[in-house]
mmCIF file of C-alpha atoms in Angstrom:
data_model
loop_
_atom_site.group_PDB
_atom_site.id
_atom_site.type_symbol
_atom_site.label_atom_id
_atom_site.label_comp_id
_atom_site.label_asym_id
_atom_site.label_seq_id
_atom_site.Cartn_x
_atom_site.Cartn_y
_atom_site.Cartn_z
ATOM 1 C CA MET A 1 82.444 35.991 136.322
ATOM 2 C CA PRO A 2 79.953 37.883 134.070
ATOM 3 C CA ASP A 3 76.653 39.748 136.102
ATOM 4 C CA PRO A 4 73.820 39.209 133.193
ATOM 5 C CA PHE A 5 72.136 42.537 134.911
ATOM 6 C CA LEU A 6 75.362 44.498 135.454
ATOM 7 C CA ASP A 7 77.279 43.975 132.679
ATOM 8 C CA PRO A 8 74.885 45.439 129.991
ATOM 9 C CA ILE A 9 74.579 48.549 132.042
ATOM 10 C CA LEU A 10 78.369 48.937 132.147
ATOM 11 C CA ARG A 11 78.440 48.516 128.341
ATOM 12 C CA ARG A 12 75.808 51.302 128.004
ATOM 13 C CA ILE A 13 77.860 53.952 130.264
ATOM 14 C CA ASP A 14 80.868 53.180 128.998
ATOM 15 C CA ARG A 15 79.497 53.953 125.008
ATOM 16 C CA ALA A 16 77.955 57.029 126.613
ATOM 17 C CA GLN A 17 81.114 58.214 128.060
ATOM 18 C CA ARG A 18 83.190 57.237 124.553
ATOM 19 C CA THR A 19 80.612 58.958 122.286
ATOM 20 C CA THR A 20 80.046 62.627 123.015
ATOM 21 C CA THR A 21 79.483 65.811 121.438
ATOM 22 C CA ARG A 22 81.421 69.352 121.995
ATOM 23 C CA MET A 23 80.816 72.769 120.604
ATOM 24 C CA GLY A 24 84.292 74.606 119.386
ATOM 25 C CA VAL A 25 85.694 77.061 117.025
ATOM 26 C CA ILE A 26 87.871 75.783 114.167
ATOM 27 C CA THR A 27 91.691 77.492 114.825
ATOM 28 C CA ASP A 28 93.557 75.581 111.965
ATOM 29 C CA ILE A 29 93.021 73.360 109.091
ATOM 30 C CA ASP A 30 95.952 70.611 108.292
ATOM 31 C CA VAL A 31 94.886 70.384 104.416
ATOM 32 C CA ASP A 32 97.561 67.894 103.837
ATOM 33 C CA ASP A 33 96.278 65.914 106.743
ATOM 34 C CA ALA A 34 92.564 66.752 106.478
ATOM 35 C CA SER A 35 92.229 67.237 110.172
ATOM 36 C CA LEU A 36 91.338 70.363 112.455
ATOM 37 C CA THR A 37 92.121 71.733 115.285
ATOM 38 C CA VAL A 38 89.016 72.634 117.449
ATOM 39 C CA ASP A 39 89.032 74.795 120.149
ATOM 40 C CA CYS A 40 86.564 73.776 122.457
ATOM 41 C CA SER A 41 86.561 76.753 125.403
ATOM 42 C CA GLY A 42 89.938 76.294 125.762
ATOM 43 C CA ASP A 43 90.328 72.366 125.141
ATOM 44 C CA ILE A 44 92.396 72.200 122.061
ATOM 45 C CA ILE A 45 91.319 68.971 120.230
ATOM 46 C CA THR A 46 93.421 68.081 117.105
ATOM 47 C CA GLY A 47 92.915 65.334 114.224
ATOM 48 C CA VAL A 48 89.136 66.349 113.919
ATOM 49 C CA ARG A 49 87.677 64.848 110.634
ATOM 50 C CA TRP A 50 84.713 66.228 108.396
ATOM 51 C CA TYR A 51 82.420 64.862 105.711
ATOM 52 C CA ASP A 52 82.619 65.642 102.481
ATOM 53 C CA HIS A 53 79.386 67.932 102.265
ATOM 54 C CA TYR A 54 81.012 70.353 104.787
ATOM 55 C CA ALA A 55 83.777 72.749 103.757
ATOM 56 C CA PRO A 56 85.845 73.988 107.014
ATOM 57 C CA VAL A 57 86.989 77.453 107.843
ATOM 58 C CA VAL A 58 88.855 78.954 110.466
ATOM 59 C CA ALA A 59 86.451 80.456 112.744
ATOM 60 C CA ASP A 60 83.633 78.194 112.136
ATOM 61 C CA PHE A 61 81.447 77.361 114.824
ATOM 62 C CA ILE A 62 81.001 74.171 114.825
ATOM 63 C CA ASP A 63 79.777 71.179 116.732
ATOM 64 C CA ILE A 64 81.563 67.774 116.881
ATOM 65 C CA LEU A 65 81.019 64.299 117.729
ATOM 66 C CA CYS A 66 83.580 61.615 119.666
ATOM 67 C CA VAL A 67 83.233 58.263 118.204
ATOM 68 C CA GLY A 68 84.777 55.667 120.258
ATOM 69 C CA GLY A 69 86.456 57.757 122.398
ATOM 70 C CA SER A 70 89.392 59.360 120.375
ATOM 71 C CA SER A 71 87.896 60.040 116.961
ATOM 72 C CA TRP A 72 86.202 63.277 116.298
ATOM 73 C CA ARG A 73 84.069 64.333 113.467
ATOM 74 C CA VAL A 74 81.951 67.408 112.876
ATOM 75 C CA LEU A 75 78.564 67.392 112.903
ATOM 76 C CA GLY A 76 78.077 70.772 111.239
ATOM 77 C CA LYS A 77 78.491 74.302 111.363
ATOM 78 C CA LEU A 78 76.494 76.729 113.485
ATOM 79 C CA SER A 79 74.609 79.394 112.025
ATOM 80 C CA LYS A 80 75.861 81.971 114.514
ATOM 81 C CA GLN A 81 78.637 81.746 117.074
ATOM 82 C CA LEU A 82 76.653 81.399 120.799
ATOM 83 C CA GLY A 83 77.176 84.730 122.935
ATOM 84 C CA ALA A 84 79.657 86.212 120.884
ATOM 85 C CA GLY A 85 80.126 88.095 117.246
ATOM 86 C CA SER A 86 81.968 85.981 114.780
ATOM 87 C CA VAL A 87 84.376 88.760 113.642
ATOM 88 C CA THR A 88 85.534 92.116 114.689
ATOM 89 C CA TYR A 89 85.842 95.253 112.546
ATOM 90 C CA GLY A 90 88.208 97.927 112.621
ATOM 91 C CA SER A 91 89.577 100.643 110.253
ATOM 92 C CA VAL A 92 93.422 102.037 110.011
ATOM 93 C CA THR A 93 94.432 105.022 107.864
ATOM 94 C CA VAL A 94 97.646 104.866 106.077
ATOM 95 C CA SER A 95 99.403 108.172 105.518
ATOM 96 C CA PRO A 96 101.915 108.760 102.809
ATOM 97 C CA SER A 97 105.719 108.792 104.067
ATOM 98 C CA HIS A 98 106.366 111.530 101.655
ATOM 99 C CA ALA A 99 105.592 112.745 98.543
ATOM 100 C CA GLU A 100 107.838 114.371 95.370
ATOM 101 C CA PHE A 101 106.868 117.177 93.218
ATOM 102 C CA VAL A 102 108.021 116.312 89.729
ATOM 103 C CA TRP A 103 107.839 119.009 87.103
ATOM 104 C CA ARG A 104 109.240 120.280 83.806
ATOM 105 C CA SER A 105 108.323 123.661 81.496
ATOM 106 C CA ALA A 106 108.862 124.763 77.972
ATOM 107 C CA SER A 107 111.909 126.667 79.024
ATOM 108 C CA ALA A 108 113.296 123.633 81.093
ATOM 109 C CA PRO A 109 112.201 120.597 79.132
ATOM 110 C CA GLU A 110 114.081 118.140 81.776
ATOM 111 C CA TRP A 111 112.107 116.772 84.662
ATOM 112 C CA SER A 112 113.004 118.126 88.136
ATOM 113 C CA ALA A 113 112.137 116.845 91.443
ATOM 114 C CA TYR A 114 112.087 118.643 94.982
ATOM 115 C CA THR A 115 110.248 118.170 98.210
ATOM 116 C CA TYR A 116 107.357 120.924 98.799
ATOM 117 C CA TYR A 117 107.028 122.621 101.932
ATOM 118 C CA ASP A 118 104.169 120.678 102.228
ATOM 119 C CA LEU A 119 104.672 116.864 102.510
ATOM 120 C CA ARG A 120 101.485 116.292 100.727
ATOM 121 C CA ALA A 121 101.138 119.226 97.998
ATOM 122 C CA GLY A 122 101.773 119.410 94.479
ATOM 123 C CA SER A 123 100.032 120.245 91.109
ATOM 124 C CA GLN A 124 99.049 117.823 88.247
ATOM 125 C CA GLY A 125 98.330 119.079 84.949
ATOM 126 C CA ARG A 126 99.851 122.070 82.927
ATOM 127 C CA HIS A 127 99.430 125.115 84.417
ATOM 128 C CA PRO A 128 98.259 127.495 81.536
ATOM 129 C CA LEU A 129 100.320 130.715 82.405
ATOM 130 C CA TYR A 130 103.562 129.247 83.180
ATOM 131 C CA ASP A 131 103.607 126.197 81.222
ATOM 132 C CA ASN A 132 104.599 124.027 83.899
ATOM 133 C CA THR A 133 103.599 120.447 83.914
ATOM 134 C CA GLY A 134 103.521 118.934 87.181
ATOM 135 C CA ALA A 135 103.365 115.097 88.905
ATOM 136 C CA ILE A 136 102.964 114.128 92.482
ATOM 137 C CA VAL A 137 104.386 110.859 93.500
ATOM 138 C CA TYR A 138 103.481 109.415 96.802
ATOM 139 C CA MET A 139 105.057 107.107 98.860
ATOM 140 C CA PHE A 140 103.538 104.993 100.886
ATOM 141 C CA PRO A 141 104.927 102.601 103.563
ATOM 142 C CA ALA A 142 104.108 98.673 103.060
ATOM 143 C CA LEU A 143 100.408 97.950 103.643
ATOM 144 C CA PRO A 144 100.285 94.410 104.794
ATOM 145 C CA PRO A 145 102.087 95.872 108.552
ATOM 146 C CA ALA A 146 99.301 98.172 108.656
ATOM 147 C CA LEU A 147 97.302 95.147 109.219
ATOM 148 C CA PRO A 148 95.797 92.254 111.542
ATOM 149 C CA SER A 149 96.961 88.989 109.741
ATOM 150 C CA GLY A 150 94.082 86.891 109.238
ATOM 151 C CA ALA A 151 92.301 90.411 108.006
ATOM 152 C CA THR A 152 89.981 90.700 104.919
ATOM 153 C CA VAL A 153 89.666 94.063 103.727
ATOM 154 C CA THR A 154 86.552 95.625 103.040
ATOM 155 C CA GLY A 155 87.013 98.991 101.622
ATOM 156 C CA ALA A 156 89.919 101.133 100.890
ATOM 157 C CA ARG A 157 89.444 104.993 100.201
ATOM 158 C CA ILE A 158 91.620 107.335 99.271
ATOM 159 C CA THR A 159 90.952 110.942 99.952
ATOM 160 C CA PHE A 160 92.460 113.989 97.951
ATOM 161 C CA ARG A 161 92.057 117.644 99.129
ATOM 162 C CA ARG A 162 92.105 120.414 96.594
ATOM 163 C CA LEU A 163 93.786 123.240 97.271
ATOM 164 C CA PRO A 164 93.385 127.408 95.921
ATOM 165 C CA ASP A 165 95.745 128.395 93.791
ATOM 166 C CA SER A 166 96.461 132.104 91.903
ATOM 167 C CA PHE A 167 95.085 130.192 88.946
ATOM 168 C CA THR A 168 91.924 128.939 89.864
ATOM 169 C CA GLY A 169 91.580 126.220 87.309
ATOM 170 C CA LEU A 170 88.448 124.527 86.020
ATOM 171 C CA PRO A 171 85.435 124.705 88.663
ATOM 172 C CA LEU A 172 85.909 120.687 88.776
ATOM 173 C CA VAL A 173 88.819 118.709 88.210
ATOM 174 C CA GLU A 174 89.494 115.179 88.529
ATOM 175 C CA PRO A 175 92.500 113.486 90.030
ATOM 176 C CA VAL A 176 94.226 111.819 87.592
ATOM 177 C CA VAL A 177 95.849 108.423 89.367
ATOM 178 C CA TRP A 178 98.333 106.165 88.389
ATOM 179 C CA GLN A 179 100.344 103.373 90.293
ATOM 180 C CA HIS A 180 103.982 103.409 90.713
ATOM 181 C CA ASP A 181 106.623 101.268 92.039
ATOM 182 C CA VAL A 182 109.520 103.020 93.248
ATOM 183 C CA THR A 183 110.346 103.711 96.552
ATOM 184 C CA VAL A 184 112.804 106.932 95.990
ATOM 185 C CA ILE A 185 113.016 109.806 93.439
ATOM 186 C CA PRO A 186 116.480 111.267 93.532
ATOM 187 C CA LEU A 187 115.709 115.115 93.713
ATOM 188 C CA GLY A 188 117.306 117.558 91.463
ATOM 189 C CA HIS A 189 117.311 118.124 87.736
ATOM 190 C CA ASP A 190 117.102 116.017 84.788
ATOM 191 C CA VAL A 191 115.256 113.311 86.578
ATOM 192 C CA ASP A 192 113.248 110.263 85.168
ATOM 193 C CA PRO A 193 109.655 111.250 84.153
ATOM 194 C CA PRO A 194 107.106 110.918 86.796
ATOM 195 C CA PRO A 195 106.761 107.016 87.143
ATOM 196 C CA THR A 196 103.434 105.132 86.490
ATOM 197 C CA THR A 197 102.364 101.788 85.902
ATOM 198 C CA GLY A 198 98.983 99.782 84.676
ATOM 199 C CA THR A 199 95.995 102.289 83.665
ATOM 200 C CA VAL A 200 94.741 105.419 84.633
ATOM 201 C CA TRP A 201 91.885 106.270 87.340
ATOM 202 C CA ARG A 202 90.155 109.049 87.258
ATOM 203 C CA PRO A 203 88.210 108.617 90.647
ATOM 204 C CA GLY A 204 85.672 111.914 90.272
ATOM 205 C CA PHE A 205 85.672 115.613 90.550
ATOM 206 C CA LEU A 206 86.937 118.180 93.240
ATOM 207 C CA ALA A 207 85.931 121.732 93.769
ATOM 208 C CA VAL A 208 88.292 124.173 94.907
ATOM 209 C CA GLU A 209 89.164 123.432 98.737
ATOM 210 C CA GLN A 210 86.768 120.365 98.730
ATOM 211 C CA VAL A 211 87.772 117.155 100.331
ATOM 212 C CA ALA A 212 86.432 113.638 99.101
ATOM 213 C CA SER A 213 87.837 110.149 98.838
ATOM 214 C CA TRP A 214 87.126 107.236 96.788
ATOM 215 C CA GLU A 215 87.094 103.404 97.057
ATOM 216 C CA LEU A 216 90.409 102.011 95.333
ATOM 217 C CA PRO A 217 90.207 99.857 92.592
ATOM 218 C CA SER A 218 90.908 96.320 93.949
ATOM 219 C CA ALA A 219 93.383 95.211 91.560
ATOM 220 C CA TRP A 220 95.170 98.460 92.610
ATOM 221 C CA LEU A 221 94.836 97.419 96.182
ATOM 222 C CA THR A 222 95.652 93.631 95.552
ATOM 223 C CA ALA A 223 99.110 95.004 93.777
ATOM 224 C CA TRP A 224 99.438 97.764 96.343
ATOM 225 C CA LEU A 225 99.269 94.686 99.525
ATOM 226 C CA ALA A 226 101.583 92.371 97.631
ATOM 227 C CA GLY A 227 104.117 95.155 97.089
ATOM 228 C CA THR A 228 104.310 95.294 93.834
ATOM 229 C CA THR A 229 102.843 99.013 93.769
ATOM 230 C CA LYS A 230 104.675 101.294 96.300
ATOM 231 C CA GLY A 231 102.459 104.296 96.051
ATOM 232 C CA ILE A 232 100.345 106.494 93.423
ATOM 233 C CA THR A 233 101.116 109.342 90.989
ATOM 234 C CA LEU A 234 99.286 112.158 90.150
ATOM 235 C CA TYR A 235 99.892 113.078 86.625
ATOM 236 C CA THR A 236 98.564 114.695 83.347
ATOM 237 C CA GLU A 237 100.014 116.861 80.915
ATOM 238 C CA THR A 238 96.703 118.616 80.482
ATOM 239 C CA ILE A 239 95.613 122.134 81.211
ATOM 240 C CA ALA A 240 92.050 121.261 82.038
ATOM 241 C CA ASP A 241 93.440 118.666 84.601
ATOM 242 C CA TYR A 242 95.178 121.432 86.391
ATOM 243 C CA MET A 243 94.829 121.999 90.190
ATOM 244 C CA VAL A 244 96.914 121.851 93.434
ATOM 245 C CA VAL A 245 96.060 119.242 95.908
ATOM 246 C CA GLY A 246 97.636 118.961 99.862
ATOM 247 C CA GLY A 247 97.311 119.733 102.951
ATOM 248 C CA GLY A 248 96.488 117.305 106.140
ATOM 249 C CA SER A 249 94.704 114.057 104.814
ATOM 250 C CA ASN A 250 95.255 114.140 101.090
ATOM 251 C CA ALA A 251 96.312 111.350 100.119
ATOM 252 C CA ASP A 252 95.311 109.338 103.028
ATOM 253 C CA LEU A 253 94.540 105.678 102.377
ATOM 254 C CA LEU A 254 91.398 104.419 104.813
ATOM 255 C CA LEU A 255 91.380 100.691 105.314
ATOM 256 C CA SER A 256 88.127 99.181 106.557
ATOM 257 C CA TYR A 257 88.912 95.353 107.731
ATOM 258 C CA SER A 258 87.323 92.373 109.658
ATOM 259 C CA VAL A 259 88.944 89.860 111.311
ATOM 260 C CA PRO A 260 87.588 86.465 113.186
ATOM 261 C CA THR A 261 87.210 86.679 116.744
ATOM 262 C CA MET B 1 125.538 35.714 95.141
ATOM 263 C CA GLY B 2 121.602 36.612 95.172
ATOM 264 C CA ASP B 3 119.559 37.695 92.667
ATOM 265 C CA LEU B 4 119.191 41.428 92.221
ATOM 266 C CA VAL B 5 115.721 42.646 93.293
ATOM 267 C CA ALA B 6 114.428 45.548 91.531
ATOM 268 C CA ILE B 7 112.758 48.120 94.109
ATOM 269 C CA ASP B 8 110.040 50.271 93.016
ATOM 270 C CA ARG B 9 110.670 53.539 94.430
ATOM 271 C CA HIS B 10 107.833 55.201 92.801
ATOM 272 C CA VAL B 11 105.558 57.445 94.880
ATOM 273 C CA THR B 12 102.979 59.144 94.197
ATOM 274 C CA PRO B 13 102.988 63.105 95.277
ATOM 275 C CA PRO B 14 99.758 63.989 96.677
ATOM 276 C CA ALA B 15 97.826 66.515 94.718
ATOM 277 C CA ASP B 16 98.582 69.858 94.744
ATOM 278 C CA PRO B 17 95.669 71.760 96.881
ATOM 279 C CA THR B 18 92.939 73.633 94.772
ATOM 280 C CA PRO B 19 93.052 77.182 95.072
ATOM 281 C CA ALA B 20 89.702 77.368 97.256
ATOM 282 C CA GLU B 21 91.598 74.723 99.540
ATOM 283 C CA ALA B 22 94.838 76.603 99.513
ATOM 284 C CA ILE B 23 92.161 79.596 100.431
ATOM 285 C CA ARG B 24 90.811 77.825 103.262
ATOM 286 C CA ALA B 25 93.926 76.763 104.762
ATOM 287 C CA LEU B 26 94.976 80.085 105.210
ATOM 288 C CA GLY B 27 91.928 80.598 107.283
ATOM 289 C CA PHE B 28 89.417 82.422 104.727
ATOM 290 C CA ASP B 29 86.278 80.901 103.117
ATOM 291 C CA PRO B 30 86.929 80.953 99.214
ATOM 292 C CA ASP B 31 83.432 82.317 98.614
ATOM 293 C CA ARG B 32 83.611 85.698 100.807
ATOM 294 C CA VAL B 33 87.332 86.690 99.585
ATOM 295 C CA ARG B 34 88.227 87.826 95.731
ATOM 296 C CA ALA B 35 91.881 87.845 96.571
ATOM 297 C CA VAL B 36 93.949 86.320 99.119
ATOM 298 C CA VAL B 37 97.956 88.393 99.248
ATOM 299 C CA LEU B 38 100.649 86.048 101.475
ATOM 300 C CA THR B 39 103.722 87.904 102.916
ATOM 301 C CA PRO B 40 105.827 86.404 104.595
ATOM 302 C CA THR B 41 104.979 87.821 108.176
ATOM 303 C CA SER B 42 101.180 87.789 107.091
ATOM 304 C CA VAL B 43 98.055 87.248 105.372
ATOM 305 C CA VAL B 44 95.422 89.166 104.176
ATOM 306 C CA ALA B 45 92.204 89.116 101.754
ATOM 307 C CA ILE B 46 90.143 91.426 99.818
ATOM 308 C CA ALA B 47 86.231 90.474 100.565
ATOM 309 C CA ALA B 48 84.248 89.382 97.833
ATOM 310 C CA ASP B 49 81.677 92.064 98.083
ATOM 311 C CA TYR B 50 84.720 95.063 97.626
ATOM 312 C CA PRO B 51 82.755 98.027 96.218
ATOM 313 C CA GLU B 52 84.796 98.309 93.012
ATOM 314 C CA PRO B 53 84.902 101.603 91.686
ATOM 315 C CA TYR B 54 84.248 102.246 88.152
ATOM 316 C CA ILE B 55 86.885 102.669 86.032
ATOM 317 C CA ARG B 56 86.406 104.680 82.804
ATOM 318 C CA PRO B 57 88.410 103.930 79.603
ATOM 319 C CA GLU B 58 90.562 106.665 78.380
ATOM 320 C CA ALA B 59 89.136 108.550 75.292
#
């Protein structure tokens, strides 16, 4: 028998229990289903819908509203996750796996390749006395395995180190940098010319024994991450560009990144 | 023998996601990245404010 006093109170309690809000972090977006998975302090809520004015992003910290006891909707995104940062930052250095020095001269005009005693060393440009023209081809491991999946790269700096040489060259010389897409160059005589693709990049000047690093062009980084670029070549036929590079940290690539927490 | 009944099997495929929707589905904010690279084992992006160096045109 209906109770005219108690029933309205029970209905209110029932509504209150079925309409509730939670705070959580988006962990997955199902584009086909247009729904979200939200982690609310360990309680995983799936099938969460959003309104048109909100564009969900994984790791967004949001308020969600439960309607009717089972249907969840996003109320909105909070400006900052309470009690925690929304991303963490990291960096990793990727060194060349090896380098191959490619050269030719007036007396031996075919290209030859060999590996220097210093695995990062070689010369670029034309030696003014011996008339050798050199190029250094740096091979790198694949970049994506060096980064956490989901990372956003915020910077990628490549380092060059100029070494002293019997012929000093000009006081300031630029690395003349190309991309390449080869994984190995057969060592020996009569090899192909130095591999290069795309445009040349002259990042800046180096004095003798100076170490400097420069931000890699983003298009190069994209190609490198995608695997269409395998490494870089320092190559020029010009006397004014002659210099020797090598030693520890030469050709190191420093990747800075952020990842959602 | 009954009449043959034509069955309309035409199904409208779902619309392809826009690039922005696809980037969101991979977990990135499309306004904060300039490129997303997807490999069989990972997905990484390049930040929109990546410090782009100047590339001088060759003379």
